[in-house]
Short mmCIF file of C-alpha atoms in Angstrom, two decimals:
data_model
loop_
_atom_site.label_atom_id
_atom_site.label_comp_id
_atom_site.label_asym_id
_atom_site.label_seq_id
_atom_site.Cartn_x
_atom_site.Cartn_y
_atom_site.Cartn_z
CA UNK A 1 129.73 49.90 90.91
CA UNK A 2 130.35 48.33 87.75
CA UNK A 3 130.95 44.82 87.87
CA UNK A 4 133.77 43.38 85.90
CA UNK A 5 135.12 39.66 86.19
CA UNK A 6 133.68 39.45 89.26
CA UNK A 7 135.37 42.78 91.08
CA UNK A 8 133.58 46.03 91.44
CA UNK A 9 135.09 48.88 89.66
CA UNK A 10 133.77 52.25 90.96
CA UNK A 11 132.47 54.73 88.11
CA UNK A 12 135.14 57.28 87.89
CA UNK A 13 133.55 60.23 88.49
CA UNK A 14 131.40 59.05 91.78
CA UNK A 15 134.64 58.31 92.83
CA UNK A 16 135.43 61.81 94.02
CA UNK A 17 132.69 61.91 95.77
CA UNK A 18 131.93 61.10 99.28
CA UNK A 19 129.30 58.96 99.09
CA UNK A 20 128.95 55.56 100.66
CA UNK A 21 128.63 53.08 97.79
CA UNK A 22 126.79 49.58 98.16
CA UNK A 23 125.62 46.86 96.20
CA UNK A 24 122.07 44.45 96.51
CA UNK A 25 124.89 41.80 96.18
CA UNK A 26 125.49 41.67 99.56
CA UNK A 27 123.29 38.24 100.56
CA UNK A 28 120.37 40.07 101.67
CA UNK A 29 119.29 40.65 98.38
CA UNK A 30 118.35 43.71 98.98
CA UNK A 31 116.40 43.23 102.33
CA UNK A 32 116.46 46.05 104.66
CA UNK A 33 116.65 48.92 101.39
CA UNK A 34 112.85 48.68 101.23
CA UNK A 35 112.39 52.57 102.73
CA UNK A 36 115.23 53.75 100.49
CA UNK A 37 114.07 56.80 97.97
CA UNK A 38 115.24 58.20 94.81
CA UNK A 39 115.91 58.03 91.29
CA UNK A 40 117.10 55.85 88.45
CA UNK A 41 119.58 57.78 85.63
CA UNK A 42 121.66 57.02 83.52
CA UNK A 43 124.83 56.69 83.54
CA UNK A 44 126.70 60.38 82.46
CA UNK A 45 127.70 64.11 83.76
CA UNK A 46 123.86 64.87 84.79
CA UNK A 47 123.73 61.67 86.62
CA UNK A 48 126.91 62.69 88.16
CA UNK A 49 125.81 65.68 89.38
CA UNK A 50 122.80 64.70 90.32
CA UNK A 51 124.56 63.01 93.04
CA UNK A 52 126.26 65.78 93.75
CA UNK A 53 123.26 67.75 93.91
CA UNK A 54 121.50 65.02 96.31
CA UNK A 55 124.55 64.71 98.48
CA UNK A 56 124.38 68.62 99.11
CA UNK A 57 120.37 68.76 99.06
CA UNK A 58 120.38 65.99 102.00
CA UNK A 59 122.37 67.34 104.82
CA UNK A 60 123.68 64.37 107.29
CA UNK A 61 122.11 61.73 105.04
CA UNK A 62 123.89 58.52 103.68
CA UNK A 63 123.32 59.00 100.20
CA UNK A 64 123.61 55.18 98.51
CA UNK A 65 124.48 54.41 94.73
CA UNK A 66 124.26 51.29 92.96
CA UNK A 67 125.87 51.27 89.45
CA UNK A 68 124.44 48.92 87.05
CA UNK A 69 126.61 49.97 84.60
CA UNK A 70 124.25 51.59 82.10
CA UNK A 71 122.67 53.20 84.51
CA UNK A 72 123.05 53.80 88.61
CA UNK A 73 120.25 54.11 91.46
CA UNK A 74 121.34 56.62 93.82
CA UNK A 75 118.85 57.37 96.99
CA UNK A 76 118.62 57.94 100.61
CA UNK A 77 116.48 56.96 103.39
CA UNK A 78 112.82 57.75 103.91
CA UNK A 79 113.23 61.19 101.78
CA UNK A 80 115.43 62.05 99.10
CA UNK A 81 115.38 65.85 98.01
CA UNK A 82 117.19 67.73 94.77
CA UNK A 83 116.54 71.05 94.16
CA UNK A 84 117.14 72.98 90.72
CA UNK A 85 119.37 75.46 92.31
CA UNK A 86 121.98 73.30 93.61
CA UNK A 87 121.97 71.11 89.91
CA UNK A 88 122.21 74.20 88.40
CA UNK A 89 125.18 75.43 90.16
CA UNK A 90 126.34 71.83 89.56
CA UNK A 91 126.00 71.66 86.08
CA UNK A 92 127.05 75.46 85.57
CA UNK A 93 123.88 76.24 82.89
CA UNK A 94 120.03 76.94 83.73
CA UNK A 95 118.58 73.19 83.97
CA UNK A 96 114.44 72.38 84.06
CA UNK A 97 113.82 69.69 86.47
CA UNK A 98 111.17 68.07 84.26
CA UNK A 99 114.07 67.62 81.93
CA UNK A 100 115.69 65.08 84.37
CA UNK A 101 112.95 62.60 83.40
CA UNK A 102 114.16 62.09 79.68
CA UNK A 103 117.55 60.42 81.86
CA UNK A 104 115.19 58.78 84.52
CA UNK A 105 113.61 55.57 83.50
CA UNK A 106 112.21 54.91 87.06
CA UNK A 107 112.50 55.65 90.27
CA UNK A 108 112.28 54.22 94.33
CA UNK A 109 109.27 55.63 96.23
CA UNK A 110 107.09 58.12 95.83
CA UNK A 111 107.49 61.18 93.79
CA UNK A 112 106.57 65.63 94.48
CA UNK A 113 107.33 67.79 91.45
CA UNK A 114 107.84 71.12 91.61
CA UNK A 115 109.29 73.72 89.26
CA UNK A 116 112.08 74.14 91.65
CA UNK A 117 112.46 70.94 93.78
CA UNK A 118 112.08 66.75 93.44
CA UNK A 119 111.31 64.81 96.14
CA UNK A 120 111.10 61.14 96.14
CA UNK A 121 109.55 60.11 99.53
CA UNK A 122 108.66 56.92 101.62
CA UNK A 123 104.98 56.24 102.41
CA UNK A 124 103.52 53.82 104.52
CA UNK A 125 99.73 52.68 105.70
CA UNK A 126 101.00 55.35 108.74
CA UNK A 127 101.96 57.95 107.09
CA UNK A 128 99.62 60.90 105.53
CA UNK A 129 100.45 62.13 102.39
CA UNK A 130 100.27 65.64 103.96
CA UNK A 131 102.97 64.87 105.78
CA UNK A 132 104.95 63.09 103.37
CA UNK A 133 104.72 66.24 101.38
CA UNK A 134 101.58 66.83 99.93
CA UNK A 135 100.79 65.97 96.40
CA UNK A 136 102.15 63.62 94.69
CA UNK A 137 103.17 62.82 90.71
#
């Protein structure tokens, strides 16, 4: 959401989507977000379909975005997964995942790279990292 004048105008192609959009402007500064996963872009037609991509990669999960405006924060809870097939089909052109972090200044949790697959994942004390999915970048 981009904030102008005080209302929230929704970034016009995330509004097709359905997505469920929030803010850390809600009084709980963002309390409560602290097991939410994923990435940081910026603002354009890979972020955009990088939500797309997420949306469709994470069956039955809440995927959140938070436009700053420049760029937007989009993740999910605990895990957050985006293969290169869906993005590619997406985008509609071959795409290398280690491209996305030229438009990815930072990120929410932990991150597994693979040639074919991101995953941004929650870890805890708790949790192995075996089970979190193995190694991490």
């Amino acid at each position: 959401m981009r904030a102008t004048g005080g209302a929230h105008e929704v970034h016009p192609a995330l509004r097709e989507t359905a997505i469920a959009l929030m803010t850390m402007e809600d009084g709980k500064n963002g309390e409560g977000l602290a097991n939410f996963v994923g990435p940081v872009l910026r603002v354009g037609d890979l972020a955009d379909a990088v939500v797309r991509a997420i949306e469709e990669d994470n069956p039955g999960k809440q995927v959140r975005i938070v436009d700053r405006g420049d760029y937007v924060r989009i993740h999910t809870e605990q895990k957050c997964r985006l293969t290169r097939q869906t993005l590619e089909r997406l985008l509609g052109h071959a795409y290398d995942l280690r491209l996305l972090e030229i438009d990815m200044p930072s990120f929410s949790g932990r991150l597994r790279t693979r040639g074919d697959e991101y995953v941004w994942y929650y870890l805890t004390d708790d949790t192995e990292p075996s089970a979190a999915g193995g190694k991490t970048s």
